[in-house]
Coordinates of C-alpha atoms and ligand atoms in Angstrom, one line a residue:
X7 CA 22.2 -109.1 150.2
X8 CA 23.4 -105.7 149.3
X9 CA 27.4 -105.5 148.5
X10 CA 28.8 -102.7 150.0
X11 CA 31.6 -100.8 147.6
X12 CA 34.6 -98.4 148.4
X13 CA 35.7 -96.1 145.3
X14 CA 38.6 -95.1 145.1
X15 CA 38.7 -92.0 142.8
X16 CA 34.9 -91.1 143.0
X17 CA 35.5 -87.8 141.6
X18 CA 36.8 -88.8 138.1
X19 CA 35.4 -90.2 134.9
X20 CA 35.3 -93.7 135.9
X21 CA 34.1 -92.5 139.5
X22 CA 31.0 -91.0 138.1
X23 CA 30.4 -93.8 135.9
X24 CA 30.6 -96.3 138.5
X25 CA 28.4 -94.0 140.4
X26 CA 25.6 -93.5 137.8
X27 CA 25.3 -97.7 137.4
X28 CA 25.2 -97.8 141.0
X29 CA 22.5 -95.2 141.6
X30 CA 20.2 -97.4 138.7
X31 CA 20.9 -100.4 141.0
X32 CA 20.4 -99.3 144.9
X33 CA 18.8 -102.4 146.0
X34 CA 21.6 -104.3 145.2
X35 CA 24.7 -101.5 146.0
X36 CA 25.7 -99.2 148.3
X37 CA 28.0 -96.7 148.3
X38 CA 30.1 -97.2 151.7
X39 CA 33.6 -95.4 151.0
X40 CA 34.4 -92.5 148.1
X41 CA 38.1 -91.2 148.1
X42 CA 39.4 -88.2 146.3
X43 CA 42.3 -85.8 145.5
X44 CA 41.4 -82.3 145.7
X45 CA 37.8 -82.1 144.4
X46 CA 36.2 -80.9 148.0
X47 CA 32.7 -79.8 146.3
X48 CA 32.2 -82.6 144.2
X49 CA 32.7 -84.8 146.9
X50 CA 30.6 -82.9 149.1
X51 CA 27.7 -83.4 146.0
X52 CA 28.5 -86.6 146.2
X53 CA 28.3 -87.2 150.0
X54 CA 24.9 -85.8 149.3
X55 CA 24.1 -88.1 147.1
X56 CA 25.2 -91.4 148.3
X57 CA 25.8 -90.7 152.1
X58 CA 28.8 -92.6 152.5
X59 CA 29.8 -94.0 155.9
X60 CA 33.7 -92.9 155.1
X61 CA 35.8 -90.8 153.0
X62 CA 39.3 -90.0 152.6
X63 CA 40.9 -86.5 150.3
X64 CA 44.7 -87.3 150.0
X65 CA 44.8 -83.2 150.2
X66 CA 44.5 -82.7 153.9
X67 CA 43.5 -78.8 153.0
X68 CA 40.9 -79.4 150.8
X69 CA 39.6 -82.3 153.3
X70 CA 39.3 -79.5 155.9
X71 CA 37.2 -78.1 153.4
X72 CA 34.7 -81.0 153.0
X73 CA 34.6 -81.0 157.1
X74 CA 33.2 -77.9 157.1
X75 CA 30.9 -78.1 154.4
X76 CA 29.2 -81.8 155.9
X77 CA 29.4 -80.1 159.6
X78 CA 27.0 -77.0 158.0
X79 CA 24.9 -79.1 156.2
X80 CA 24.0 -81.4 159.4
X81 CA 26.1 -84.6 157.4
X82 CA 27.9 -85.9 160.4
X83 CA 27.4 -89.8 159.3
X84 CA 30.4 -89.3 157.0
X85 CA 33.4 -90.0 158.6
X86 CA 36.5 -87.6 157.1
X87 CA 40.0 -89.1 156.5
X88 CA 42.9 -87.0 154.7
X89 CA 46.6 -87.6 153.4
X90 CA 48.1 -89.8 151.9
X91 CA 48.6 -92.4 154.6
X92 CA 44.5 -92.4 154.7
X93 CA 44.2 -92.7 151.1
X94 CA 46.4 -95.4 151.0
X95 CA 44.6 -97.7 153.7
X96 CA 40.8 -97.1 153.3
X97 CA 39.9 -99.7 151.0
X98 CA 41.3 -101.7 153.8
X99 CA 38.5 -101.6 155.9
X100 CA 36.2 -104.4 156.7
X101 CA 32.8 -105.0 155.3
X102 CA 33.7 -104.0 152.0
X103 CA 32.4 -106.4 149.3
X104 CA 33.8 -104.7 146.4
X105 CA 36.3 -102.4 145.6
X106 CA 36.3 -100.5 142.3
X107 CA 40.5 -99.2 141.6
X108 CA 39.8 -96.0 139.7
X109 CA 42.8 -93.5 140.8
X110 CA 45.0 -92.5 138.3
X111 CA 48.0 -93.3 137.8
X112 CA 50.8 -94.8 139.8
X113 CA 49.0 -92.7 142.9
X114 CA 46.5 -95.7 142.7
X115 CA 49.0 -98.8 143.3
X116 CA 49.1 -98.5 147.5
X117 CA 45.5 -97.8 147.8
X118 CA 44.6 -100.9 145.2
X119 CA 47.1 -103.1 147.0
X120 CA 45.6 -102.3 150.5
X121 CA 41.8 -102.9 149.2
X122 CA 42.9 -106.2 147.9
X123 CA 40.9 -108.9 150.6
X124 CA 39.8 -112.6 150.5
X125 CA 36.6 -112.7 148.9
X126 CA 36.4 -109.2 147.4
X127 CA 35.5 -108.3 143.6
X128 CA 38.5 -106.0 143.1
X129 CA 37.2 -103.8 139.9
X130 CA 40.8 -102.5 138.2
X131 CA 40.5 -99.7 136.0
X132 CA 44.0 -98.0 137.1
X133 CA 45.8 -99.7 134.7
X134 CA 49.0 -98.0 135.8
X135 CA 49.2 -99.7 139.1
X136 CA 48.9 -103.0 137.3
X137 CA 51.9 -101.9 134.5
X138 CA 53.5 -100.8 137.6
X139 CA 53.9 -104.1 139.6
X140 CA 52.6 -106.5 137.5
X141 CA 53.6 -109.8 138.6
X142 CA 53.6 -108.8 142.0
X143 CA 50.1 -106.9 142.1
X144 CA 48.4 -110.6 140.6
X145 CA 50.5 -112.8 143.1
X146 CA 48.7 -110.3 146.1
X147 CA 45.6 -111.1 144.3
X148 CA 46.4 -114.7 144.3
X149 CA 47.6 -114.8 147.8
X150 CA 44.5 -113.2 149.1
X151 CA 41.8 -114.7 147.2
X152 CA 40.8 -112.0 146.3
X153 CA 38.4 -112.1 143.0
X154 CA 40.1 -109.4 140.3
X155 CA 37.9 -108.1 137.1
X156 CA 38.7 -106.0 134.4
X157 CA 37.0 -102.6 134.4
X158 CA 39.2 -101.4 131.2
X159 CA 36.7 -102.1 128.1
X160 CA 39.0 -104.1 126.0
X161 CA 40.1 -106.4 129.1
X162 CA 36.6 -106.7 129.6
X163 CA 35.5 -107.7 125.9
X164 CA 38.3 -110.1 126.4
X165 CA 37.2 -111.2 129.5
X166 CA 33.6 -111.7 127.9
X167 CA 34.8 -113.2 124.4
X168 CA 37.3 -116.0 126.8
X169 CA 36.0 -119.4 127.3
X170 CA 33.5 -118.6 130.3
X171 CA 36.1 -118.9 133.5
X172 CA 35.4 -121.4 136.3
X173 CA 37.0 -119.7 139.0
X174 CA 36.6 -116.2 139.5
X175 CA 38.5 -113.9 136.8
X176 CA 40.7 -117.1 136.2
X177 CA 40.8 -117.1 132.2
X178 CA 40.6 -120.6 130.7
X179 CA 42.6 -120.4 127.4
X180 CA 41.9 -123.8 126.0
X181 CA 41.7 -123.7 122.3
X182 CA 42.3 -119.6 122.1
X183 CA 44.2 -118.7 119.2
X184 CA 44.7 -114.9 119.4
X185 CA 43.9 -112.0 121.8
X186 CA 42.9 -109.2 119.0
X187 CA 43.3 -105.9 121.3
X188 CA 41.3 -102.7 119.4
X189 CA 42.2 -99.1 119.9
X190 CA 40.5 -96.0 118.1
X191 CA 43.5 -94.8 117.1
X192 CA 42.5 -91.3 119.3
X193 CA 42.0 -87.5 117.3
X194 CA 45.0 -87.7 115.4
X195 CA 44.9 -90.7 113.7
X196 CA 44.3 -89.2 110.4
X197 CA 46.2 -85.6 110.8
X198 CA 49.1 -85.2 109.0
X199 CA 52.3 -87.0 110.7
X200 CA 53.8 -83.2 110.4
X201 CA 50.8 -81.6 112.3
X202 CA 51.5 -83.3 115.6
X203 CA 53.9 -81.1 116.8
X204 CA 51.5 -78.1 117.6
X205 CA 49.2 -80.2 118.5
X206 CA 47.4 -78.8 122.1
X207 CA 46.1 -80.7 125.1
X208 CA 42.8 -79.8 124.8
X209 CA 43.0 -81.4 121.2
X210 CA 44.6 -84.1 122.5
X211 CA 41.8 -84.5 125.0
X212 CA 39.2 -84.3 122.6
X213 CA 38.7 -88.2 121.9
X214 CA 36.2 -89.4 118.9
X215 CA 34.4 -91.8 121.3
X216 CA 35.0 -91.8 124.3
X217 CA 34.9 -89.1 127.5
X218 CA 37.8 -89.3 129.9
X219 CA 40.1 -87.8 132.3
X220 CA 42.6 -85.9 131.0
X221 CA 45.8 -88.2 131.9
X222 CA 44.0 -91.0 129.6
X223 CA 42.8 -89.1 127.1
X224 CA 46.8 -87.8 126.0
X225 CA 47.6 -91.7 126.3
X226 CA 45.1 -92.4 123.8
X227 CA 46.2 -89.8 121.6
X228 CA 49.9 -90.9 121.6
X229 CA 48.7 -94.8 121.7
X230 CA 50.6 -95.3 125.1
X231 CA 46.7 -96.4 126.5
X232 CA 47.0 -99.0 124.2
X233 CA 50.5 -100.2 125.1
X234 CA 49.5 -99.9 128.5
X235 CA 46.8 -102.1 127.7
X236 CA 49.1 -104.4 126.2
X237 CA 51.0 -105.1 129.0
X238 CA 47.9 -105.4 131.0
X239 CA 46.5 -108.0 129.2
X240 CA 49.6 -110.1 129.4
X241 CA 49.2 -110.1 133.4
X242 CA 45.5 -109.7 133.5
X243 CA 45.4 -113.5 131.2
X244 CA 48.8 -114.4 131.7
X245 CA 49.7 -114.3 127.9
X246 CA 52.4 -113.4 125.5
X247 CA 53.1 -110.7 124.0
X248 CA 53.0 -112.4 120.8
X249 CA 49.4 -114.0 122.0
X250 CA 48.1 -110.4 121.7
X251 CA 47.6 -108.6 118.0
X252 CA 46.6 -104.6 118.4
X253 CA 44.0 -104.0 115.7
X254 CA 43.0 -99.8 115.0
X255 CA 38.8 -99.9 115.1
X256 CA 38.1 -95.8 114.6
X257 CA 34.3 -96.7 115.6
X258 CA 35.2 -98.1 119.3
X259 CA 32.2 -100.6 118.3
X260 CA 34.0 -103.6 119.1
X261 CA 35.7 -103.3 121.8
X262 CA 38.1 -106.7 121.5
X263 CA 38.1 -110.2 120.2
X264 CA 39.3 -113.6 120.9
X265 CA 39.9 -115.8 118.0
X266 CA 40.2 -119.3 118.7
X267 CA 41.8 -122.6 117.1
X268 CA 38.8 -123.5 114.8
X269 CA 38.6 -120.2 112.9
X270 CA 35.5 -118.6 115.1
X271 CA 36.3 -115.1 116.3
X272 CA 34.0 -114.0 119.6
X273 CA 33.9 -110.6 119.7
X274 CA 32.6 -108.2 122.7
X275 CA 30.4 -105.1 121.1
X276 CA 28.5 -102.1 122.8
X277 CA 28.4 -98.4 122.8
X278 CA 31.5 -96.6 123.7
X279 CA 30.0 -96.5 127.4
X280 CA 32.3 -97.0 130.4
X281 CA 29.0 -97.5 132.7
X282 CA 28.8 -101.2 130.5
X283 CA 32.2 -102.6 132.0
X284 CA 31.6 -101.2 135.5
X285 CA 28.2 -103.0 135.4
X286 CA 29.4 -106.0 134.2
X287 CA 31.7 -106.4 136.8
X288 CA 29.7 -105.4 139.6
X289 CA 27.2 -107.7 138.5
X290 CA 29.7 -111.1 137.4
X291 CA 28.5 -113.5 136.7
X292 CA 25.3 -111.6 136.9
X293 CA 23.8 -109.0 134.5
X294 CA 22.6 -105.4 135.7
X295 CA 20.7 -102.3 133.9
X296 CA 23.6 -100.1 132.9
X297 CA 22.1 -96.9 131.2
X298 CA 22.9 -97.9 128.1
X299 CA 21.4 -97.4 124.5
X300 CA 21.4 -100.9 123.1
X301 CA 24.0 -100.7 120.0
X302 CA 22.2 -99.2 116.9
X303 CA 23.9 -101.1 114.0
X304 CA 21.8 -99.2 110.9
X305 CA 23.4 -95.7 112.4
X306 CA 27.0 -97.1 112.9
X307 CA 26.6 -98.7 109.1
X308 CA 30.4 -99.3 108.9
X309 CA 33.1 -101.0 111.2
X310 CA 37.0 -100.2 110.1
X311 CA 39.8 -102.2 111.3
X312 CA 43.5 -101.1 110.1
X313 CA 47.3 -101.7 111.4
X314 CA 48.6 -99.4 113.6
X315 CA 51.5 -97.1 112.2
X316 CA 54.2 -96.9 114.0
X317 CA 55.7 -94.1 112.7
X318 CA 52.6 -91.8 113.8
X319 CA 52.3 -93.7 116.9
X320 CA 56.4 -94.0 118.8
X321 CA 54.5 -94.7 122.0
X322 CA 53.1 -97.9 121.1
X323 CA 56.3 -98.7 119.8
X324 CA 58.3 -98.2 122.6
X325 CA 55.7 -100.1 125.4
X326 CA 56.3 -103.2 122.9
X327 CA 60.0 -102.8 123.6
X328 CA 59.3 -102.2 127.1
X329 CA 57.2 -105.4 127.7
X330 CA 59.9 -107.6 125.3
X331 CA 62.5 -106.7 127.5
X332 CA 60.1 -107.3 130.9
X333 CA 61.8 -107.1 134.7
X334 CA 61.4 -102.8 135.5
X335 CA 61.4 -101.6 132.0
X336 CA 57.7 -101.1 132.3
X337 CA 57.4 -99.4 135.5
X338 CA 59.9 -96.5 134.1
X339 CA 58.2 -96.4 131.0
X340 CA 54.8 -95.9 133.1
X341 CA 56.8 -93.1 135.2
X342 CA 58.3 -91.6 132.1
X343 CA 54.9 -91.1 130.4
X344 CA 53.3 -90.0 133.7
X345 CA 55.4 -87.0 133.7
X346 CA 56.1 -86.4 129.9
X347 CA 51.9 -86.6 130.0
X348 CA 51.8 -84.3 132.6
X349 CA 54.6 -81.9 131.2
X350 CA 52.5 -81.7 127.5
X351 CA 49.6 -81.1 129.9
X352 CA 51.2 -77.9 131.5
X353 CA 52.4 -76.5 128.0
X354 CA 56.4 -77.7 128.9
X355 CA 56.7 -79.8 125.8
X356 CA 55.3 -80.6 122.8
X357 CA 53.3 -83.3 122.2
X358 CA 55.8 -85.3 119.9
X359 CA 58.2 -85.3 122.8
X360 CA 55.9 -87.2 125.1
X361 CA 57.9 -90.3 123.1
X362 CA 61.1 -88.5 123.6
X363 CA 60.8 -88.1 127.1
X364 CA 60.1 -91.8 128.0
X365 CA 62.4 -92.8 125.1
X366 CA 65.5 -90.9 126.4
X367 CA 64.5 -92.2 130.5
X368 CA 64.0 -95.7 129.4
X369 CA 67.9 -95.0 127.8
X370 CA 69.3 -93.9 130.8
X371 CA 68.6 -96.6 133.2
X372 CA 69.3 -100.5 133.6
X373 CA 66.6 -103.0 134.0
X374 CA 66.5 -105.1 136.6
X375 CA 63.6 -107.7 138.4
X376 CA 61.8 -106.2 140.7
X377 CA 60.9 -108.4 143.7
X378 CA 58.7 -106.3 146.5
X379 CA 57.3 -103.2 146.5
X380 CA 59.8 -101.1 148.1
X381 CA 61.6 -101.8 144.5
X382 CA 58.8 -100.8 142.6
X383 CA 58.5 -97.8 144.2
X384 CA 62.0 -96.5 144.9
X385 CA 62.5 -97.2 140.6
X386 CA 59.2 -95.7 139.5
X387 CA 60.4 -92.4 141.9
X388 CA 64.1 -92.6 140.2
X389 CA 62.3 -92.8 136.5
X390 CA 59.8 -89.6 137.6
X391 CA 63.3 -87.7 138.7
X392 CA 65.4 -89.0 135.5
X393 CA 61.8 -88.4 133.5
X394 CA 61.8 -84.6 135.0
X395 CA 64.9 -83.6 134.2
X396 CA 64.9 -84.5 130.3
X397 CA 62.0 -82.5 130.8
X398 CA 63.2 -79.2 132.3
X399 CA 66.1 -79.7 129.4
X400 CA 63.5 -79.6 126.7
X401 CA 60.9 -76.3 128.1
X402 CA 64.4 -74.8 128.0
Ligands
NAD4 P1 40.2 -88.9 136.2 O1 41.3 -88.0 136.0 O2 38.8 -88.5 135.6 O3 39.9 -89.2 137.7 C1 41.0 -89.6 138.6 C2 40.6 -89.8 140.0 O4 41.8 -90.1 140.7 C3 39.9 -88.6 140.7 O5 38.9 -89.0 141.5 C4 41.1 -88.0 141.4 O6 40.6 -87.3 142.6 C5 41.9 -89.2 141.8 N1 43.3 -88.9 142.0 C6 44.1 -88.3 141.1 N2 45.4 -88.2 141.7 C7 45.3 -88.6 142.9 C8 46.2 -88.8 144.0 N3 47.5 -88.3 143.9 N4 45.8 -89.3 145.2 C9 44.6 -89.7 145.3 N5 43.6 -89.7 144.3 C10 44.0 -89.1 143.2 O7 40.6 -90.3 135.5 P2 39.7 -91.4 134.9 O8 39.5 -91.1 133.4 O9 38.5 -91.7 135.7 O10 40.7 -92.7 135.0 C11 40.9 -93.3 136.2 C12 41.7 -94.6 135.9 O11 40.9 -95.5 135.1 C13 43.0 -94.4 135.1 O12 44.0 -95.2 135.5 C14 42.6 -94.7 133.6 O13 43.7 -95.2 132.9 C15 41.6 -95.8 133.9 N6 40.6 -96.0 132.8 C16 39.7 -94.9 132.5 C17 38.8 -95.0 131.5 C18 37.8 -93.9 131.2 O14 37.0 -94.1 130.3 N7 37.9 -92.8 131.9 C19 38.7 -96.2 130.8 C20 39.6 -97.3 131.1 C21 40.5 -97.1 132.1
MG5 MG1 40.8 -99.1 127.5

């Protein structure tokens, strides 16, 4: 039986990744909803390409756009939705098999939520959304049925490395000693700790390994991805924070351990490949051609595993702080690095006072549980307004 998938954020990175694994795998996939934000043409490509029965641009201008551009072409199959009300119900429709969460950022958490059915693989790269609502975004999974897998690479080697679950992404952690999380470390993780002031986005952007939107490629270079990361492993496995050991890895080889009780260490390895993950996924408990080169081990010759400096890296520092003291502190510390990340990205501050930003936000307001999602929302919006105005203060 072919599954039937909705992406949501088919334009991006993960999108075309997702994409690309499902084109090598037609019998098995098709491509039944695509969602976007503003990128009319490249959805238009590909409507082309995968003739999808629905999609939705939370720009209503730029969905006009794509209306036009079907209606010329003859493309009349494809259904058009637009705004954010649209965005944030598609993935609800029926018939879906599998929904693959690749939005970024917080914009992701409504359309996640609403995609989340009995039955469905739920594929979660937007990490943010999970950060965002945590406890509440697993006990919708929970109360649904609903069958969540890890798209991020290190929650999938985890995922992999676990004692093989019984029940769906239900981690058995019988005998696990240690979650070892690795990070590259991103382009600055040599540079001199004084040359990371002037640093630009597009250096920022420019990751050793791996190719990614914009938005993840700054957390990598400041190490928020990683405390992100973090605190989605706790949910995603249901661990401590002391359960979980970051370890830097420059070569993005390995792309996360488990070590157990009895000494053994399982470790999941592969070319820094995104299309890996998504296929894996798709596939569980099955396997599926990816793409990918099979890992050459004669022309990596060397894996490197270090501590992570704090000093260099005040992000990571300050999502361990944010998960150690739990209720909302991690929801403003998402919101705080959504806009500083944005604000560096837009030349209004400098890349050293992406920390400052979230630093000074995560200052200024109290923590509290949050319960439902009216919370989650009306405290991430109050961290984005706090967030902006330390911001304006500093592009003084
Ligand atoms: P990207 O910037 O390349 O793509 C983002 C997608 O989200 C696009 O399709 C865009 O149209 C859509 N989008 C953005 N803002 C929106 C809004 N307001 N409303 C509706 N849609 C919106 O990002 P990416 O690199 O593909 O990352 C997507 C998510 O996956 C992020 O949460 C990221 O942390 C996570 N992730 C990415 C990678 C990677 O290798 N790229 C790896 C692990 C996890
Ligand atoms: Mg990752």
């Amino acid at each position: 039986m072919v599954s039937r998938v909705c992406i949501l954020g088919a334009t991006g990175s993960i999108g075309a990744s997702a994409l690309d694994v499902i084109g090598r795998n037609r019998d098995e996939y098709s491509v039944d909803i695509l969602t976007a934000n503003t990128n009319f043409q490249k959805l238009f490509q590909l409507c082309k390409q995968h003739e999808p029965s629905i999609v939705a641009m939370a720009c209503a201008e730029s969905a006009e756009k794509l209306k036009s551009l079907l209606k010329e072409n003859n493309m009349l199959q494809t259904t058009v939705l637009s705004g954010t009300e649209a965005i944030n119900n598609v993935a609800s429709t029926d018939n879906i098999d599998i929904v693959i969460a690749a939005i970024v950022g917080s914009a992701g958490l409504l359309p996640t939520l609403s995609g989340i059915k009995k039955n469905r693989k739920i594929l979660l790269a937007n990490k943010e959304a999970l950060v965002m609502s945590g406890d509440l975004f697993m006990s919708v999974i929970e109360r649904e049925g609903a069958i969540l897998l890890p798209v991020d690479s290190e929650h999938n080697a985890i995922f992999q490395s676990l004692p093989q679950p019984t029940e769906f992404a239900k981690t058995n952690l019988k005998g696990v000693h240690q979650i070892l999380l690795t990070g590259s470390g991103g382009p600055f993780l040599k540079e001199p700790l004084e040359a990371l002031a002037s640093k630009t986005p597009d250096e920022a952007c420019a990751h050793p390994n791996w190719d990614m939107g914009r938005k993840i490629s700054v957390d990598s270079a400041t190490m928020m991805n990683k405390g992100l990361e973090l605190i989605e492993a706790c949910y995603l496995f249901n661990v401590a924070i002391e359960d979980v050991e970051i370890v830097i890895h420059p070569q993005s080889i390995v792309h996360s351990m488990v070590s157990y009780l009895d000494g053994s260490v399982i470790a999941q390895m592969g070319n820094p490949d995104m299309r890996t993950p998504i296929a894996h996924c798709l596939a569980w408990p099955k396997r599926i051609d990816a793409g990918v080169k099979p890992l050459d081990f004669y022309s990596i010759a060397k894996l490197e595993f270090q501590n992570p400096d704090y000093e260099r890296y005040p992000c990571l520092r300050l999502a361990i702080e944010a998960v150690k003291i739990g209720d909302s502190a991690p929801c403003i510390l998402n919101a705080a690095n959504e806009i500083a990340v944005d604000a560096f990205l837009s030349d209004r501050i400098k890349f050293t006072e992406i920390a400052k930003v979230i630093e000074t936000t995560l200052n200024k307001m109290e923590f509290e549980p949050l319960l439902n999602i009216e919370q989650i929302i009306s405290t991430d919006k109050l961290a984005r307004n706090i967030a902006n105005a330390i911001v304006s203060e500093l592009s003084l």
